[in-house]
PDB file of C-alpha atoms in Angstrom:
ATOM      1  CA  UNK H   1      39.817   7.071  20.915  1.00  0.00           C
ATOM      2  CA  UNK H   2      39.429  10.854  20.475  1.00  0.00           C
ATOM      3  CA  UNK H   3      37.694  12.723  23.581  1.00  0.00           C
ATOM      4  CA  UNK H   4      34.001  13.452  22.876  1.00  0.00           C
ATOM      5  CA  UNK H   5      34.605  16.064  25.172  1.00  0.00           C
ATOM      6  CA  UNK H   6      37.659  17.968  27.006  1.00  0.00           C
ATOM      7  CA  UNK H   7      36.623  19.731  30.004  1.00  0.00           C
ATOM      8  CA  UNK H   8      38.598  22.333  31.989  1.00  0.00           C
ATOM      9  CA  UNK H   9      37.830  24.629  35.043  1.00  0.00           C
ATOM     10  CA  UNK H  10      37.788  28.244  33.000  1.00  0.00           C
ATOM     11  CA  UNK H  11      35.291  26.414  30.426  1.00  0.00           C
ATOM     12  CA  UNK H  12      32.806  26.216  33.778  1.00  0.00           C
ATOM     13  CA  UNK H  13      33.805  28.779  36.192  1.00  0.00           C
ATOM     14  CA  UNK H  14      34.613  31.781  33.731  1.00  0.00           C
ATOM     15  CA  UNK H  15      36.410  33.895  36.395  1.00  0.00           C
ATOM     16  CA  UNK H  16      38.863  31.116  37.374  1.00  0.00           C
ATOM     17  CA  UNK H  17      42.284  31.768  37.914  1.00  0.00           C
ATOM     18  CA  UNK H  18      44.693  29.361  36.838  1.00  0.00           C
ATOM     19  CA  UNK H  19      47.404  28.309  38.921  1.00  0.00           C
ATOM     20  CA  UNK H  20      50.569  27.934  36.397  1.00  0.00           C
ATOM     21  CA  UNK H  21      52.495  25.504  38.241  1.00  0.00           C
ATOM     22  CA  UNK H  22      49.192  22.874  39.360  1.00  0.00           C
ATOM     23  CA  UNK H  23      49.993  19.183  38.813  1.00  0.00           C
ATOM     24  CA  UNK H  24      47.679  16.617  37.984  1.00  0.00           C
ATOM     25  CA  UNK H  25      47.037  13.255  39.080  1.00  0.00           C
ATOM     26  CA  UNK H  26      45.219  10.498  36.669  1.00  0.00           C
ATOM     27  CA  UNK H  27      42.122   9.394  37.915  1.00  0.00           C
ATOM     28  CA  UNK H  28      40.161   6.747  35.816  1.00  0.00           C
ATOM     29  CA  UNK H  29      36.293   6.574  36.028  1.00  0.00           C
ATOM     30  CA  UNK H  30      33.693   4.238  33.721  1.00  0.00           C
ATOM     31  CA  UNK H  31      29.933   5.364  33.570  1.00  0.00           C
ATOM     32  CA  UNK H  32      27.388   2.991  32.298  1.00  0.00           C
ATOM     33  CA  UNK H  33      24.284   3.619  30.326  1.00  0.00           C
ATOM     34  CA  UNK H  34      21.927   0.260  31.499  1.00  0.00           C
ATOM     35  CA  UNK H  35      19.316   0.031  29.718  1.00  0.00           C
ATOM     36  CA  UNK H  36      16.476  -2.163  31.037  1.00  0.00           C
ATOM     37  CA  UNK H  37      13.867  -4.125  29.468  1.00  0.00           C
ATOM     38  CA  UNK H  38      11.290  -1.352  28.859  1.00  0.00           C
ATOM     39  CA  UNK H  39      14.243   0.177  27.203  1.00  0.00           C
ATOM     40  CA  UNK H  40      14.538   2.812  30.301  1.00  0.00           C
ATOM     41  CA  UNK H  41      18.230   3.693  31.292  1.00  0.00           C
ATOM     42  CA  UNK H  42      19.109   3.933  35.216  1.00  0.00           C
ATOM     43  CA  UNK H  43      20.071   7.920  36.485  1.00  0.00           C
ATOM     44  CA  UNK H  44      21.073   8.150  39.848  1.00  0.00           C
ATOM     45  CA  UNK H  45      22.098  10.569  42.828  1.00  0.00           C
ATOM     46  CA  UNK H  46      20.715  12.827  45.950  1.00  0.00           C
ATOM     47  CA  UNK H  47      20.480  16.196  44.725  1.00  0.00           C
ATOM     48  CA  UNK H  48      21.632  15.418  41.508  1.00  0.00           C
ATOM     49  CA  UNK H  49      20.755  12.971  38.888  1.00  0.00           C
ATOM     50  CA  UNK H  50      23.510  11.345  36.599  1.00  0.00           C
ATOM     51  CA  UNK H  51      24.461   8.270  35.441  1.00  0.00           C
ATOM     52  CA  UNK H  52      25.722   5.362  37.539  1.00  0.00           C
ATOM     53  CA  UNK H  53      29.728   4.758  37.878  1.00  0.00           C
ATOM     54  CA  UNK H  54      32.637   5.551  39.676  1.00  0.00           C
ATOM     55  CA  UNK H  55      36.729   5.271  40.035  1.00  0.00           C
ATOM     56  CA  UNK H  56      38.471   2.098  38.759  1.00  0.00           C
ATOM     57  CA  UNK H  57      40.060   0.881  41.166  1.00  0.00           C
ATOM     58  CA  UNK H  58      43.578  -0.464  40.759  1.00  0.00           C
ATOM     59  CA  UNK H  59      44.316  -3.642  39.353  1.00  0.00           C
ATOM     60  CA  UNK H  60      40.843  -3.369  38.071  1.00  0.00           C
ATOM     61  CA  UNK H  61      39.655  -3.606  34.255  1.00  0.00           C
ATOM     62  CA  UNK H  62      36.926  -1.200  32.913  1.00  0.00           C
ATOM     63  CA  UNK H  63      34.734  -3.955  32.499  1.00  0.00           C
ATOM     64  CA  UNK H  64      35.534  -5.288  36.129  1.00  0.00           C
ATOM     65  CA  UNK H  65      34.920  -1.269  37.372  1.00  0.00           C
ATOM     66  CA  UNK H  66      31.832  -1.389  35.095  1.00  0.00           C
ATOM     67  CA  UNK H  67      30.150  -4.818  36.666  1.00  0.00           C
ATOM     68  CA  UNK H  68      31.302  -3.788  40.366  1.00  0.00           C
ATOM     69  CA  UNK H  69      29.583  -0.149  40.047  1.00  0.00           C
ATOM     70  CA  UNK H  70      26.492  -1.749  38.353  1.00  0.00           C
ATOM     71  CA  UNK H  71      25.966  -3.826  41.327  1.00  0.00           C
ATOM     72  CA  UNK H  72      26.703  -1.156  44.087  1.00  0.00           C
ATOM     73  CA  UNK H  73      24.937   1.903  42.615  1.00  0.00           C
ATOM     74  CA  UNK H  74      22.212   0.278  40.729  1.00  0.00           C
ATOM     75  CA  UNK H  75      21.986  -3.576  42.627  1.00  0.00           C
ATOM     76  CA  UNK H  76      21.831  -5.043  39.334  1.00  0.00           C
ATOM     77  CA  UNK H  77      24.165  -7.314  37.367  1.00  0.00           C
ATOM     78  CA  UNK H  78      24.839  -5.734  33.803  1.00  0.00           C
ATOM     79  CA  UNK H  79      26.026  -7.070  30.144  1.00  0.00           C
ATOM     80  CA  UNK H  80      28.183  -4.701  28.579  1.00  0.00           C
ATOM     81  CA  UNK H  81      27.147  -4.432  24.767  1.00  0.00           C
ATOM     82  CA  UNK H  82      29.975  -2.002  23.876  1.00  0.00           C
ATOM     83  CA  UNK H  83      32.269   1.515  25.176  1.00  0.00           C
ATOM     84  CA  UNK H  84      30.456   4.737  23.812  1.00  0.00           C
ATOM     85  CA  UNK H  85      32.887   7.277  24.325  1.00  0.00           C
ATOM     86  CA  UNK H  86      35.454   9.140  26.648  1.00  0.00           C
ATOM     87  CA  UNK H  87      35.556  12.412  28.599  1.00  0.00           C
ATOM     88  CA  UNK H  88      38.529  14.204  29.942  1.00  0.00           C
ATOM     89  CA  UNK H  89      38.462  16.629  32.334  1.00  0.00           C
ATOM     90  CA  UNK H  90      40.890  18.969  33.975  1.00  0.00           C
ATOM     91  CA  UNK H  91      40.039  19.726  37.194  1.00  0.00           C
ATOM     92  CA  UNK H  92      42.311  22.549  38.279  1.00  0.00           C
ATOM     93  CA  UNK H  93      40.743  23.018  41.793  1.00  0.00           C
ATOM     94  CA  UNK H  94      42.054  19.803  43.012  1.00  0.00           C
ATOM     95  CA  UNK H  95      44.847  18.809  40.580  1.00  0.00           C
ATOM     96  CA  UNK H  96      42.805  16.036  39.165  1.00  0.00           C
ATOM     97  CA  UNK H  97      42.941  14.770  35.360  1.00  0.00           C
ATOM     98  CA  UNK H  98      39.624  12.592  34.940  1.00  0.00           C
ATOM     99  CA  UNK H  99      39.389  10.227  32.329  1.00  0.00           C
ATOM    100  CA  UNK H 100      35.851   8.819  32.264  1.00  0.00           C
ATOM    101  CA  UNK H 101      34.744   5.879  29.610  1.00  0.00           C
ATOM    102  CA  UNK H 102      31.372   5.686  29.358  1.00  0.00           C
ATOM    103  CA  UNK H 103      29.705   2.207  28.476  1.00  0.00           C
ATOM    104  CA  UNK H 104      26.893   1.298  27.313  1.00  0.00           C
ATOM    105  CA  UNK H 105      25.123  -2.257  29.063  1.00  0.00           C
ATOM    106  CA  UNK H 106      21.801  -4.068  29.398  1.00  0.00           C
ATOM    107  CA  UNK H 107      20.359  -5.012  32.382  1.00  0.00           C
ATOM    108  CA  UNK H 108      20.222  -8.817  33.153  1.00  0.00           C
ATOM    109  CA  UNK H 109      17.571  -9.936  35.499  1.00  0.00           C
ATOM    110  CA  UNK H 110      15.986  -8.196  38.600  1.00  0.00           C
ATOM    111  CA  UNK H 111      16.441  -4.929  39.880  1.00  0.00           C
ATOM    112  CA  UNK H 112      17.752  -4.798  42.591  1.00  0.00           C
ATOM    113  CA  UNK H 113      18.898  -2.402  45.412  1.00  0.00           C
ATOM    114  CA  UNK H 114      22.305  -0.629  45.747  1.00  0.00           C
ATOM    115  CA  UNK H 115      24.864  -1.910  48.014  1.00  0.00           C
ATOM    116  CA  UNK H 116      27.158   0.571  48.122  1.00  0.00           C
ATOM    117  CA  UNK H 117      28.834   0.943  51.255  1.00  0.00           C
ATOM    118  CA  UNK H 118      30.126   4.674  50.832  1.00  0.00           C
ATOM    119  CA  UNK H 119      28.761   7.271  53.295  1.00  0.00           C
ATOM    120  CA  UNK H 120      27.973   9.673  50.327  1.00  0.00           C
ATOM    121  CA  UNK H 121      26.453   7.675  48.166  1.00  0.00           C
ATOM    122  CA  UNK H 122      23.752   6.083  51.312  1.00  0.00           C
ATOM    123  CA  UNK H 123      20.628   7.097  49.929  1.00  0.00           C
ATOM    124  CA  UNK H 124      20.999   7.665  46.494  1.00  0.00           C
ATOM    125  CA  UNK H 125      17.816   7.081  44.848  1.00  0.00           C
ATOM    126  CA  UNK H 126      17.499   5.608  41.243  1.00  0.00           C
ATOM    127  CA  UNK H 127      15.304   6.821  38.268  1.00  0.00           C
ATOM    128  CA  UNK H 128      14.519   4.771  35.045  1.00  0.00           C
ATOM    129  CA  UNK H 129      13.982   7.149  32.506  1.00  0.00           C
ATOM    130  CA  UNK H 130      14.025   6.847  28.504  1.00  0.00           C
ATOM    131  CA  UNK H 131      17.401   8.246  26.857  1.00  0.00           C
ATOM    132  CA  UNK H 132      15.790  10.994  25.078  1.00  0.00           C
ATOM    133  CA  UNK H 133      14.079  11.976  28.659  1.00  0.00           C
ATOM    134  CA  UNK H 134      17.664  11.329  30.489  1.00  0.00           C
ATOM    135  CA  UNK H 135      18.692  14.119  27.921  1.00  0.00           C
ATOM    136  CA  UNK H 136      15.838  16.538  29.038  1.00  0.00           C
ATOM    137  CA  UNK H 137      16.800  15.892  32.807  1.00  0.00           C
ATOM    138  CA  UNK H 138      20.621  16.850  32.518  1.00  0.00           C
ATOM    139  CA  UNK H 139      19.816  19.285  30.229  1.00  0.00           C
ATOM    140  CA  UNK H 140      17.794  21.491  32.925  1.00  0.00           C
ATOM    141  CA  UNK H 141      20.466  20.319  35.612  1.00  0.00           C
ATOM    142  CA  UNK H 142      23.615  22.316  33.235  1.00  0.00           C
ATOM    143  CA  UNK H 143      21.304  24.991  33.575  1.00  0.00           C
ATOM    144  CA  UNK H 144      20.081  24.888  37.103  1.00  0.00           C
ATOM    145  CA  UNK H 145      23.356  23.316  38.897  1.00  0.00           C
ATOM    146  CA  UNK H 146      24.620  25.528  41.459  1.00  0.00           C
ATOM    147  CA  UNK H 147      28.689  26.381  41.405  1.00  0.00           C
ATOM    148  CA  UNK H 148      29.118  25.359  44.937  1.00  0.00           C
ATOM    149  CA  UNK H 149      29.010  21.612  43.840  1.00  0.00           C
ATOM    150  CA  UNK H 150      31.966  21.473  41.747  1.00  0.00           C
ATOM    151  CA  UNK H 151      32.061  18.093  40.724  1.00  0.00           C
ATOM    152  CA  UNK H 152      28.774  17.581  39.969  1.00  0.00           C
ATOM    153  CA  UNK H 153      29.563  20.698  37.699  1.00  0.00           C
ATOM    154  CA  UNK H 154      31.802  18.976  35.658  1.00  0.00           C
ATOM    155  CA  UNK H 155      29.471  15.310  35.670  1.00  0.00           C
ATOM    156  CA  UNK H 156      26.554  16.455  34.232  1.00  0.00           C
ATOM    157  CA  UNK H 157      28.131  18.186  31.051  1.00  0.00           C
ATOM    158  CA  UNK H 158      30.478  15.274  30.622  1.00  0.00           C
ATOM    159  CA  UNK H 159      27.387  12.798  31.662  1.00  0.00           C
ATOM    160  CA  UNK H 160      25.043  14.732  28.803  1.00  0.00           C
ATOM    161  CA  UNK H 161      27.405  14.755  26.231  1.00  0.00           C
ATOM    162  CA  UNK H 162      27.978  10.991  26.627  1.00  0.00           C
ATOM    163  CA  UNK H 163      23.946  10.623  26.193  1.00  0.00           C
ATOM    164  CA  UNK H 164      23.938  12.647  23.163  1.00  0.00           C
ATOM    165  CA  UNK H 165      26.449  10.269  21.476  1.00  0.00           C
ATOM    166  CA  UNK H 166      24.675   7.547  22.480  1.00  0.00           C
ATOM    167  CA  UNK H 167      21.804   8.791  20.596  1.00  0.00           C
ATOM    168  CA  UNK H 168      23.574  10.306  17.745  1.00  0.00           C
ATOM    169  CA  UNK H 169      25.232   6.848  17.335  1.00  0.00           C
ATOM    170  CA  UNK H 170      21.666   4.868  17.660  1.00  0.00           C
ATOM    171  CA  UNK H 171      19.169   6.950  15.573  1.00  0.00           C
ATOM    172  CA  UNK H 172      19.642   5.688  12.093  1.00  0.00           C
ATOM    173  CA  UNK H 173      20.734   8.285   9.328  1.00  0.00           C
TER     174      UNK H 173
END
């Protein structure tokens, strides 16, 4: 699957300087776009909002990484309907090549609460927003986000161009 989008520091942080010899490690991510039944998809964070997700962990499939994030970020059980697209990023600051496959899934039952049990992600709140709303919201973030938070730097343009495929893919021609 071609990239929908390949991300590197100097495309961010214009005055970066390169180290020649960096390595990078593979790190594998999924994101999900959950839709609930008022057709509102789930956005969460502190500061920040972006979409649910995280690191696959090994021996773990996407759609394993998918179900377990679902359940600690969001406290819901998901259905995944189908894989929109993938990001990579090079993140030259910490010698990190993210691949992150973004999925698209439905909500099945209750909402519930997150049960994540990582000290940076205690208190994340959750927001149920339309897509084309979702768009708006990371939108103003790419222009707003401060350089000091690196990562989230890189997960909001990778997290909005997801969204935009999802629309582009959905809106009928």
């Amino acid at each position: 699957m071609k990239p929908l989008l390949v991300l590197t520091d100097k495309q961010i942080f214009p005055d970066f300087e390169l180290d020649v010899d960096i390595t990078y490690e593979l790190r594998l991510a999924v994101k999900i776009v959950a839709f609930d039944g008022a057709g509102q998809l789930a956005l969460v964070g502190t500061k920040y909002r972006l979409l649910p997700g995280g690191g696959v962990e090994e021996g773990e499939t996407f759609e394993e990484a998918v179900w377990r994030e679902a359940k600690e970020e969001m406290g819901c059980d998901v259905k995944i309907e189908r894989e929109i697209g993938v990001t990579e990023e090079y993140r030259a600051k910490i010698g990190r090549h993210q691949e992150t496959h973004f999925f698209l899934a439905t909500v099945l039952g209750d909402k519930g609460v997150p049960t994540t049990t990582q000290e940076d992600e205690q208190g994340i709140q959750i927001d149920w927003v339309t897509l084309d709303r979702a768009i708006v919201l990371l939108e103003e973030q790419v222009k707003n986000i401060s350089t000091q938070s690196y990562h989230s730097c890189f997960n909001v343009r990778t997290h909005l161009v997801a969204l935009k495929e999802l629309k582009k893919q959905t809106t009928p021609r």
